[in-house]
mmCIF file with all atom_site columns, C-alpha atoms in Angstrom:
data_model
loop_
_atom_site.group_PDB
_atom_site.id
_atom_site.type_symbol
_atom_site.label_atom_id
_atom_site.label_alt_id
_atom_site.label_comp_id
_atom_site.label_asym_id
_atom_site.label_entity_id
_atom_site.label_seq_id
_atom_site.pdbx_PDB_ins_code
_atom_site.Cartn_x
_atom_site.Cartn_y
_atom_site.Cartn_z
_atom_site.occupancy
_atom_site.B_iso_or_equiv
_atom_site.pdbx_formal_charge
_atom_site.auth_seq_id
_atom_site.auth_comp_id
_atom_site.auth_asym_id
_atom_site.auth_atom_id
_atom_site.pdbx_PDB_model_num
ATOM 1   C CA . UNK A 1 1   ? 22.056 115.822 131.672 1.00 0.00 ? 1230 UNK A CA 1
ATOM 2   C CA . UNK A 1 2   ? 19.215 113.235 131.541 1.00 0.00 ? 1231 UNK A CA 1
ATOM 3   C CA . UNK A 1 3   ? 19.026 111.420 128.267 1.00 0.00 ? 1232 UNK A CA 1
ATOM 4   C CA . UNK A 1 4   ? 15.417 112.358 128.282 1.00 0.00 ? 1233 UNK A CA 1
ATOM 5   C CA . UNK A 1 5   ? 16.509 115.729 127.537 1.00 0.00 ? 1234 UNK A CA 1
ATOM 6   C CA . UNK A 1 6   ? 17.363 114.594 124.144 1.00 0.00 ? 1235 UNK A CA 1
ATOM 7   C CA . UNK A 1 7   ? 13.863 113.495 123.380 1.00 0.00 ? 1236 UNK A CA 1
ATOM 8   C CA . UNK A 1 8   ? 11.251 115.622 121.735 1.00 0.00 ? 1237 UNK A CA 1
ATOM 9   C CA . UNK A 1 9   ? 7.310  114.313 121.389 1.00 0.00 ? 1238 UNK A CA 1
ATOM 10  C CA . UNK A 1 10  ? 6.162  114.479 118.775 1.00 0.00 ? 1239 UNK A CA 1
ATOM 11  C CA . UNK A 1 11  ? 2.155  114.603 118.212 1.00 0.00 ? 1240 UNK A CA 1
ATOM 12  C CA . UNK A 1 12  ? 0.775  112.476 115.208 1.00 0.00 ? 1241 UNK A CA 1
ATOM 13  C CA . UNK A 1 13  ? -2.801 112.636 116.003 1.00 0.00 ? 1242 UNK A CA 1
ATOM 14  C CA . UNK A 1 14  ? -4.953 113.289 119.628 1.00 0.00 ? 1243 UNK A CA 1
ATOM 15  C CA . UNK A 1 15  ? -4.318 109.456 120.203 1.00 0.00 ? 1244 UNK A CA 1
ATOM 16  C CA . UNK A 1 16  ? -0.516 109.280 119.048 1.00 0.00 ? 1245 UNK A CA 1
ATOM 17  C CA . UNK A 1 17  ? 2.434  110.519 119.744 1.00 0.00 ? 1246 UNK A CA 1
ATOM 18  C CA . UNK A 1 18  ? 6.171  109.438 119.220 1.00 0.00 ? 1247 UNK A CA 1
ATOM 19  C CA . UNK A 1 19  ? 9.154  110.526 120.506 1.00 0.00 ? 1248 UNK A CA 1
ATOM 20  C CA . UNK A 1 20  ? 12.198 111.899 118.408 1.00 0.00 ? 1249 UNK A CA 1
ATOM 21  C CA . UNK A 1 21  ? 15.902 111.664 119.934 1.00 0.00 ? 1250 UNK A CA 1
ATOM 22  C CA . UNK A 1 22  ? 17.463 115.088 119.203 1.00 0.00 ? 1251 UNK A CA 1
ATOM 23  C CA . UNK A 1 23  ? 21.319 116.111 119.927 1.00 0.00 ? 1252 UNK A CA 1
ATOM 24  C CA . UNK A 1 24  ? 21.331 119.304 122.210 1.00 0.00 ? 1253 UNK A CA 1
ATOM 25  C CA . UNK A 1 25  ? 23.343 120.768 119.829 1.00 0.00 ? 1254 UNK A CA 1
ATOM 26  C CA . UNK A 1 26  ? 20.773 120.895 116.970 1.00 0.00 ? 1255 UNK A CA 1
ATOM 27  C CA . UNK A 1 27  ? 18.361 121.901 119.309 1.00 0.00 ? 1256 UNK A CA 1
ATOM 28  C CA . UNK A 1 28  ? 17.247 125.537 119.142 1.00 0.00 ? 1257 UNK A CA 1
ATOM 29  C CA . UNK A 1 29  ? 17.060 127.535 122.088 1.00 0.00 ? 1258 UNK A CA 1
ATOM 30  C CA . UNK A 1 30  ? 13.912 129.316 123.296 1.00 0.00 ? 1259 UNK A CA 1
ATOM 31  C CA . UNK A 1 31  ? 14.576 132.392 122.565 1.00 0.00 ? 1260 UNK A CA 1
ATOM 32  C CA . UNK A 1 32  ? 15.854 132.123 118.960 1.00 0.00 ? 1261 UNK A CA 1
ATOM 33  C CA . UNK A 1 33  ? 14.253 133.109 116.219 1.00 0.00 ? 1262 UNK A CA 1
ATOM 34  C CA . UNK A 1 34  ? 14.426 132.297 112.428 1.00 0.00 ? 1263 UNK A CA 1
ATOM 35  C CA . UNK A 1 35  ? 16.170 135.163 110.487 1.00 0.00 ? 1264 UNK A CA 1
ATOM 36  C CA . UNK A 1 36  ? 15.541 135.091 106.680 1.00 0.00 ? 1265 UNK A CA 1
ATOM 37  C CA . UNK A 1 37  ? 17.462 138.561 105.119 1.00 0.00 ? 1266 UNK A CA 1
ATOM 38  C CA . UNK A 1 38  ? 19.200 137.109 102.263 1.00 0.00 ? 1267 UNK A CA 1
ATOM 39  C CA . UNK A 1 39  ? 16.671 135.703 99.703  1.00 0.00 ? 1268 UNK A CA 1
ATOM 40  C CA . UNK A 1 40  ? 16.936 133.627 96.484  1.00 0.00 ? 1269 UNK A CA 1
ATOM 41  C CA . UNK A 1 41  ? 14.912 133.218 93.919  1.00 0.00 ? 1270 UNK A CA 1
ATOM 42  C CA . UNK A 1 42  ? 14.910 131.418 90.800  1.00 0.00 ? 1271 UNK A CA 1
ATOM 43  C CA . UNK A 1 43  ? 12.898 132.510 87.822  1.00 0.00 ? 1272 UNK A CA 1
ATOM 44  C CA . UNK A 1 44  ? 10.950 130.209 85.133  1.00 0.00 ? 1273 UNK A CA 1
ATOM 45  C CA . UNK A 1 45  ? 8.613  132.245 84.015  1.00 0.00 ? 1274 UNK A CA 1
ATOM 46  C CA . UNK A 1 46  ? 6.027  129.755 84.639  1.00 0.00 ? 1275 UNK A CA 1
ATOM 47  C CA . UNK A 1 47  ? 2.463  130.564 86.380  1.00 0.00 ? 1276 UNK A CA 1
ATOM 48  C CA . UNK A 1 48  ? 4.078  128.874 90.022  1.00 0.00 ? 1277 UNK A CA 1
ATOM 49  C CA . UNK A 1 49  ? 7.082  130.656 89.548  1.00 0.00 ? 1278 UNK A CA 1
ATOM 50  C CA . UNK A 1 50  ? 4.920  134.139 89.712  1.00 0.00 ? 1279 UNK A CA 1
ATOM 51  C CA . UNK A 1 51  ? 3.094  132.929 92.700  1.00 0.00 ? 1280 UNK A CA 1
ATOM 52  C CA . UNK A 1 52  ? 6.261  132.925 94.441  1.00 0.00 ? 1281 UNK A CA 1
ATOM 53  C CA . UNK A 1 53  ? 7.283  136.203 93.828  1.00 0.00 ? 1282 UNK A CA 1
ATOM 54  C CA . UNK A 1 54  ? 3.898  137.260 94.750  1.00 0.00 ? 1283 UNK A CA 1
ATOM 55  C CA . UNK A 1 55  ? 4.722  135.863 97.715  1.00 0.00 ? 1284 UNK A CA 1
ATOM 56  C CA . UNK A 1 56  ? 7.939  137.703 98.752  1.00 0.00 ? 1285 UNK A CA 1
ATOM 57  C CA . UNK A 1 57  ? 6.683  140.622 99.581  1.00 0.00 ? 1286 UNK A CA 1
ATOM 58  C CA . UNK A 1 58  ? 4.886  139.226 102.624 1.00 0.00 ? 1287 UNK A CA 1
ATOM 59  C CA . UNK A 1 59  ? 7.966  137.206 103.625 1.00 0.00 ? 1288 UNK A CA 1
ATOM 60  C CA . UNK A 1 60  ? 10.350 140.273 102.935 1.00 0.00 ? 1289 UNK A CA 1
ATOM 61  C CA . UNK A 1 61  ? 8.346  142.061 105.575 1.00 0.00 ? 1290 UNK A CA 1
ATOM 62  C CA . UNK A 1 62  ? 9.636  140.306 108.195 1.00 0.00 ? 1291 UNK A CA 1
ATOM 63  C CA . UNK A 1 63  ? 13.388 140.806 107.234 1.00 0.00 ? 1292 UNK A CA 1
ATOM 64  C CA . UNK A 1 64  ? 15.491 143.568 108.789 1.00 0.00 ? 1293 UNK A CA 1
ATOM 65  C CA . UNK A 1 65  ? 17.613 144.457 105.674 1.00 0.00 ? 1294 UNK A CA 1
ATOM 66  C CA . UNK A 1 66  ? 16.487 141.906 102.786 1.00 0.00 ? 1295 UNK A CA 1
ATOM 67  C CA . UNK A 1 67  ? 18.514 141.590 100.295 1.00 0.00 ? 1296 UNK A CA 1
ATOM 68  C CA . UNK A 1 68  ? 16.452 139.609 97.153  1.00 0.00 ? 1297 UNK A CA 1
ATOM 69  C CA . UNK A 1 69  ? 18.460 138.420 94.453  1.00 0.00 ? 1298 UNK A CA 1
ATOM 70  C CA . UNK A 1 70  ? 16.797 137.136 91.041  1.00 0.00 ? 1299 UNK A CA 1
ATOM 71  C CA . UNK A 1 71  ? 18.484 134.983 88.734  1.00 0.00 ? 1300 UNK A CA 1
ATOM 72  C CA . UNK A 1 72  ? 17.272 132.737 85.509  1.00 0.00 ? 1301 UNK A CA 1
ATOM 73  C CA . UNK A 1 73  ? 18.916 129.844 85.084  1.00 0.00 ? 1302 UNK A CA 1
ATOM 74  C CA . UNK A 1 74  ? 19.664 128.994 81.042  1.00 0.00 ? 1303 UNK A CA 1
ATOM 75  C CA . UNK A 1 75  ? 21.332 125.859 79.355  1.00 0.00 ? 1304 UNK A CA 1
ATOM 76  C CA . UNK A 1 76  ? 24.015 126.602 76.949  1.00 0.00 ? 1305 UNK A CA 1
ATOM 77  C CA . UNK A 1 77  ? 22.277 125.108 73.767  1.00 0.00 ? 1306 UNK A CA 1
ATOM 78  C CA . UNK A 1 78  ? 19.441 127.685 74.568  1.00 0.00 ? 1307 UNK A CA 1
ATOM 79  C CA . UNK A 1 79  ? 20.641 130.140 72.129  1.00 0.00 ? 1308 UNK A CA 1
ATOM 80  C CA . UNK A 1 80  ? 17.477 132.823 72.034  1.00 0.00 ? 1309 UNK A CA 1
ATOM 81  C CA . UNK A 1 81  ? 16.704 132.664 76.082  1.00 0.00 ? 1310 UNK A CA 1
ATOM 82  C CA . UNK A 1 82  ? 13.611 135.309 76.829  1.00 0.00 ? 1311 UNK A CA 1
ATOM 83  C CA . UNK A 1 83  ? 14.848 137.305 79.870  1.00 0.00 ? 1312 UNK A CA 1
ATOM 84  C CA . UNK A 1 84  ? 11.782 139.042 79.958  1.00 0.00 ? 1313 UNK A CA 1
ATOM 85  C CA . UNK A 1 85  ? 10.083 137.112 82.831  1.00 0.00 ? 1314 UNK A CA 1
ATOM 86  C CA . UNK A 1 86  ? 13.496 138.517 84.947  1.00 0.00 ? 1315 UNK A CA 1
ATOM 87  C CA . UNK A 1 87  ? 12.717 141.519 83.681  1.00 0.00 ? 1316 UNK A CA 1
ATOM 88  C CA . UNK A 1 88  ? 9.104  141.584 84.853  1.00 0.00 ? 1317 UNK A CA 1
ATOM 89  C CA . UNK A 1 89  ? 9.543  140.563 88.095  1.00 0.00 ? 1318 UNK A CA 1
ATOM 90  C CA . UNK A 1 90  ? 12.445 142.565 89.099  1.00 0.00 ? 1319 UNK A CA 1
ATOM 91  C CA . UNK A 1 91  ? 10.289 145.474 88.306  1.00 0.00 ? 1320 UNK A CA 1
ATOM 92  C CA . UNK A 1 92  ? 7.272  144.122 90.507  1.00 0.00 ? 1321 UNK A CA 1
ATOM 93  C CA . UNK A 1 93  ? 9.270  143.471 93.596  1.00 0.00 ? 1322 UNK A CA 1
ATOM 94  C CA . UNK A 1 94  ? 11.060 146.799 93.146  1.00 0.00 ? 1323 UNK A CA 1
ATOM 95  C CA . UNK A 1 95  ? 7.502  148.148 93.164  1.00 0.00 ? 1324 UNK A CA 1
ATOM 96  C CA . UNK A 1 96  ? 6.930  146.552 96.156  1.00 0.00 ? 1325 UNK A CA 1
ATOM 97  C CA . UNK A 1 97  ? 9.469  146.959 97.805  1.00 0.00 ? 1326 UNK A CA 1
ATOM 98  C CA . UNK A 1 98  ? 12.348 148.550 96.761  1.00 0.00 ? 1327 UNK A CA 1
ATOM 99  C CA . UNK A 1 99  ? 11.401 151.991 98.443  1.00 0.00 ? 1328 UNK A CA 1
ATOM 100 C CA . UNK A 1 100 ? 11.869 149.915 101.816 1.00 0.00 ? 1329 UNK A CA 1
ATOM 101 C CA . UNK A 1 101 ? 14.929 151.377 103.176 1.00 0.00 ? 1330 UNK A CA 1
ATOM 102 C CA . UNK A 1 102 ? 18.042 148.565 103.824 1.00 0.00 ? 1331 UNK A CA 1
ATOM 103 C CA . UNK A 1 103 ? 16.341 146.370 101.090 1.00 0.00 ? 1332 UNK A CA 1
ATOM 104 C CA . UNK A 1 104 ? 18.336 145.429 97.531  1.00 0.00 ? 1333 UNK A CA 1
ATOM 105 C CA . UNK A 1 105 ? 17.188 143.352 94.970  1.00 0.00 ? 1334 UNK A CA 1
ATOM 106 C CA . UNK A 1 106 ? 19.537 141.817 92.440  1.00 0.00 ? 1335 UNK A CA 1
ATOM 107 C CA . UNK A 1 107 ? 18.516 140.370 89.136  1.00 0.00 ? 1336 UNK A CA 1
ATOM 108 C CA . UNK A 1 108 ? 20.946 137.923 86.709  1.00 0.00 ? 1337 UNK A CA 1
ATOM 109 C CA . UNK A 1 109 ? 21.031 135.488 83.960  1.00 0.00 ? 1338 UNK A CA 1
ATOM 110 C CA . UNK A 1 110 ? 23.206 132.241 84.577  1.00 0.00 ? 1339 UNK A CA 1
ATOM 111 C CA . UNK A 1 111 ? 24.214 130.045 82.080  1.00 0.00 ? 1340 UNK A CA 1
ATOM 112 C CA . UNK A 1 112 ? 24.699 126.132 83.314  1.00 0.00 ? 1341 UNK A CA 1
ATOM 113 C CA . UNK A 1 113 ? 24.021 122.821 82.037  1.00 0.00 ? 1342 UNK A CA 1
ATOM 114 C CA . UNK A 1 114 ? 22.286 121.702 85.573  1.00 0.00 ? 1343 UNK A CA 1
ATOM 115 C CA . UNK A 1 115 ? 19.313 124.223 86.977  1.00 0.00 ? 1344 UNK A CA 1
ATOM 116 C CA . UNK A 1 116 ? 19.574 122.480 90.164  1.00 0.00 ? 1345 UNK A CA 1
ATOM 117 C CA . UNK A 1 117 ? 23.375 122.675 90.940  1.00 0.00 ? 1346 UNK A CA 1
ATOM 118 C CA . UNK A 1 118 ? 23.700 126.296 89.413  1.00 0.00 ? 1347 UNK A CA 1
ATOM 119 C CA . UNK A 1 119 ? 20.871 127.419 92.048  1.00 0.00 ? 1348 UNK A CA 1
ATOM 120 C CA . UNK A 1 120 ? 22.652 125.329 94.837  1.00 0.00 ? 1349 UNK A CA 1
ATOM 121 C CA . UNK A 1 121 ? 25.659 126.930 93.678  1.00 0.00 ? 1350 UNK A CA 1
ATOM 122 C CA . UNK A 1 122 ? 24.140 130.568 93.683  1.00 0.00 ? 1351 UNK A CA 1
ATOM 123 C CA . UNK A 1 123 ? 22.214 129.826 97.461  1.00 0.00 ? 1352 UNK A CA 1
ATOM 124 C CA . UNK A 1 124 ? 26.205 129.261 98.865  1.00 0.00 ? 1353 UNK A CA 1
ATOM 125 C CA . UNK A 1 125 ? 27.784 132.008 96.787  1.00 0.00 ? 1354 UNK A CA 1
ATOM 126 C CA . UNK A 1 126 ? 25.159 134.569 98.060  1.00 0.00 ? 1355 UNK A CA 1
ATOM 127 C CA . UNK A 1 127 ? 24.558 133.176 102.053 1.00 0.00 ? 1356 UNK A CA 1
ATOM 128 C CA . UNK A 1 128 ? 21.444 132.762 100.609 1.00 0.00 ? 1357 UNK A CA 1
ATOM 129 C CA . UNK A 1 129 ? 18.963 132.187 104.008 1.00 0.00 ? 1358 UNK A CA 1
ATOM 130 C CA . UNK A 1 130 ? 16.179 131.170 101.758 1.00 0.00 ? 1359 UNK A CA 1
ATOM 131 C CA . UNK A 1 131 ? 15.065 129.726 98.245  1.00 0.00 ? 1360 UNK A CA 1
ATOM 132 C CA . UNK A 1 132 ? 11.908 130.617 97.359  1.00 0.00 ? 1361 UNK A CA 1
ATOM 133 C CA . UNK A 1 133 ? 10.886 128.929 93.723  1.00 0.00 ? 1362 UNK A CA 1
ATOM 134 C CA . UNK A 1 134 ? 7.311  127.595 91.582  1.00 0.00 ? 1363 UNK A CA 1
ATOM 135 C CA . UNK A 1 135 ? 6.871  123.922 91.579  1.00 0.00 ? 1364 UNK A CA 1
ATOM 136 C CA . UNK A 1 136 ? 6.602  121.733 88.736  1.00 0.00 ? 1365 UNK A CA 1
ATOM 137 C CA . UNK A 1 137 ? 4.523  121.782 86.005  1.00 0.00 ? 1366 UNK A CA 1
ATOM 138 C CA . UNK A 1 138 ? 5.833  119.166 83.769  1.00 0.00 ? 1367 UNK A CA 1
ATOM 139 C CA . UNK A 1 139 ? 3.887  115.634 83.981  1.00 0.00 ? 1368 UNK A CA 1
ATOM 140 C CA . UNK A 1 140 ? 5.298  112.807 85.676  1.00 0.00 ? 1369 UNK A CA 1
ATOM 141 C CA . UNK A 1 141 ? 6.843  111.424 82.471  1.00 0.00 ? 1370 UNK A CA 1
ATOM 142 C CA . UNK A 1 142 ? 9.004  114.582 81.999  1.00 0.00 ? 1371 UNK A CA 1
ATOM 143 C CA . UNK A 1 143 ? 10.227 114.265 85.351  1.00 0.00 ? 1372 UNK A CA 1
ATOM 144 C CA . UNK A 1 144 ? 11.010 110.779 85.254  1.00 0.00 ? 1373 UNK A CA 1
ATOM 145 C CA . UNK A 1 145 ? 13.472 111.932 82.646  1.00 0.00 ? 1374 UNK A CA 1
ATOM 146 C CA . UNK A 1 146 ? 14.954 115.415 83.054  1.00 0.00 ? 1375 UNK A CA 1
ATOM 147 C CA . UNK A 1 147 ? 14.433 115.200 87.146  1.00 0.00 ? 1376 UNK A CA 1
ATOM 148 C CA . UNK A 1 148 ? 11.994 117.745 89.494  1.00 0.00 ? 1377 UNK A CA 1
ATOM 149 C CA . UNK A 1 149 ? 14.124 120.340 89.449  1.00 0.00 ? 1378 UNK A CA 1
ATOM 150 C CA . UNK A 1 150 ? 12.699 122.360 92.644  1.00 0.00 ? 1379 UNK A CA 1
ATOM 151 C CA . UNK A 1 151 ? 12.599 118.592 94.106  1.00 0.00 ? 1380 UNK A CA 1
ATOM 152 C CA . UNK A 1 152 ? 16.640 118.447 93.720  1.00 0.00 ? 1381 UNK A CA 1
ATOM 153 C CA . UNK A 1 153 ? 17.435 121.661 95.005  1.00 0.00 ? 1382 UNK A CA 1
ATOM 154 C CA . UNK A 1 154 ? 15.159 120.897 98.053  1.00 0.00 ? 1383 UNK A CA 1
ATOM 155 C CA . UNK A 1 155 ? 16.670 117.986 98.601  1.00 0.00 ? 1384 UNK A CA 1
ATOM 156 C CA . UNK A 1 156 ? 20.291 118.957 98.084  1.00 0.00 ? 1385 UNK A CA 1
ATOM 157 C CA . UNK A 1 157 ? 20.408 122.766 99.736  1.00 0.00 ? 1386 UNK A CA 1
ATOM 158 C CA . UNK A 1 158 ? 21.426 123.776 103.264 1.00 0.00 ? 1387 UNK A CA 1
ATOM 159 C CA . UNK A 1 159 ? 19.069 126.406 103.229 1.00 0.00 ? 1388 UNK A CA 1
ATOM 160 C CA . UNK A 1 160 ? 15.273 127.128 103.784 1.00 0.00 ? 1389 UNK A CA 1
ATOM 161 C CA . UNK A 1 161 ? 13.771 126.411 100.704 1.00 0.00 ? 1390 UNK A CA 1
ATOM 162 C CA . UNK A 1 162 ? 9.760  127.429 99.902  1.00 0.00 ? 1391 UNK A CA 1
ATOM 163 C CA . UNK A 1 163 ? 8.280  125.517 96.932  1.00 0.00 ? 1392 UNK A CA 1
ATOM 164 C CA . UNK A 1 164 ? 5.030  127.222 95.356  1.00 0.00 ? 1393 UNK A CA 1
ATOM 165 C CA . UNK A 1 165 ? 2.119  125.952 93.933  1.00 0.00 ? 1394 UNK A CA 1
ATOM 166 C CA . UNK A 1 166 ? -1.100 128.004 92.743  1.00 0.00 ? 1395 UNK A CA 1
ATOM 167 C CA . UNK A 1 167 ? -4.489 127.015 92.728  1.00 0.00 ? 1396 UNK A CA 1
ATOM 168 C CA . UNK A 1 168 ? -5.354 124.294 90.328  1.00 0.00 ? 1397 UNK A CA 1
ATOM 169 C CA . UNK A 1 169 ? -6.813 125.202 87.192  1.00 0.00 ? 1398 UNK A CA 1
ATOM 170 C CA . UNK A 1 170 ? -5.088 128.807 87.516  1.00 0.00 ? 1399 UNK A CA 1
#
């Protein structure tokens, strides 16, 4: 084996381009192909976090036997937690597509002190293939304090993870 073989160009623009040294090993052959069946998806309740699981359905498509599993994440202090935004969209993406035959969708409430690690937790429990969650909406200030919470689990998970945003002013 050359070690050019390790190299992979990279383009940065028509005049640029830079070259990446990649293992063989992490190198994906031709013919694979990105399998996403097991999906996770953490609910808010906020406008991004409904984008999101607008989104699935499209994504889902593409899945041999999805399997979808739902879960809102709530602190322990939180003594009257609203589990109707679960609710809600469990009953959309059944609409959608729980008549698909192979697919399951799974809905649950967790209770933890850190979103982030609890969803982390949930994606290695499960397999998960893919998180799929709404961005942000709290200012910079708030997240200079309590953290970006899909930021963390990006950062920190071993899986795919799909961060939504809507339009602004939506």
């Amino acid at each position: 084996m050359k070690l050019d073989d390790n190299f992979c160009t990279t383009n940065i623009n028509e005049n640029q381009s830079r070259q990446i040294f990649q293992p063989s090993s992490q190198r994906a052959s031709p013919s694979a192909k990105l399998t996403i069946n097991r999906w996770l998806v953490p609910i808010s309740g906020g406008p991004n976090a409904q984008q999101a699981v607008k989104l699935l359905p499209g994504l889902v498509s593409l899945s041999y036997k999805p399997e979808i599993r739902l879960c809102q994440v709530f602190h322990p202090s939180n003594t009257n937690h609203d589990p109707s935004a679960l609710a809600e969209e469990t009953k959309f993406l059944s609409r959608k597509i729980g008549r698909r035959i192979g697919s399951r969708i799974v809905s649950s409430s967790v209770c933890a002190k850190a979103i982030p690690e609890a969803v982390l937790d949930l994606a290695k429990t499960y397999k998960s293939d893919a998180i799929i969650l709404g961005a942000s909406r709290e200012g910079i200030f708030q997240q200079a304090i309590k953290g970006n919470i899909p930021e963390a689990i990006a950062l920190h998970s071993n899986c795919t993870v799909i961060i939504v945003r809507g339009a602004l002013g939506n």
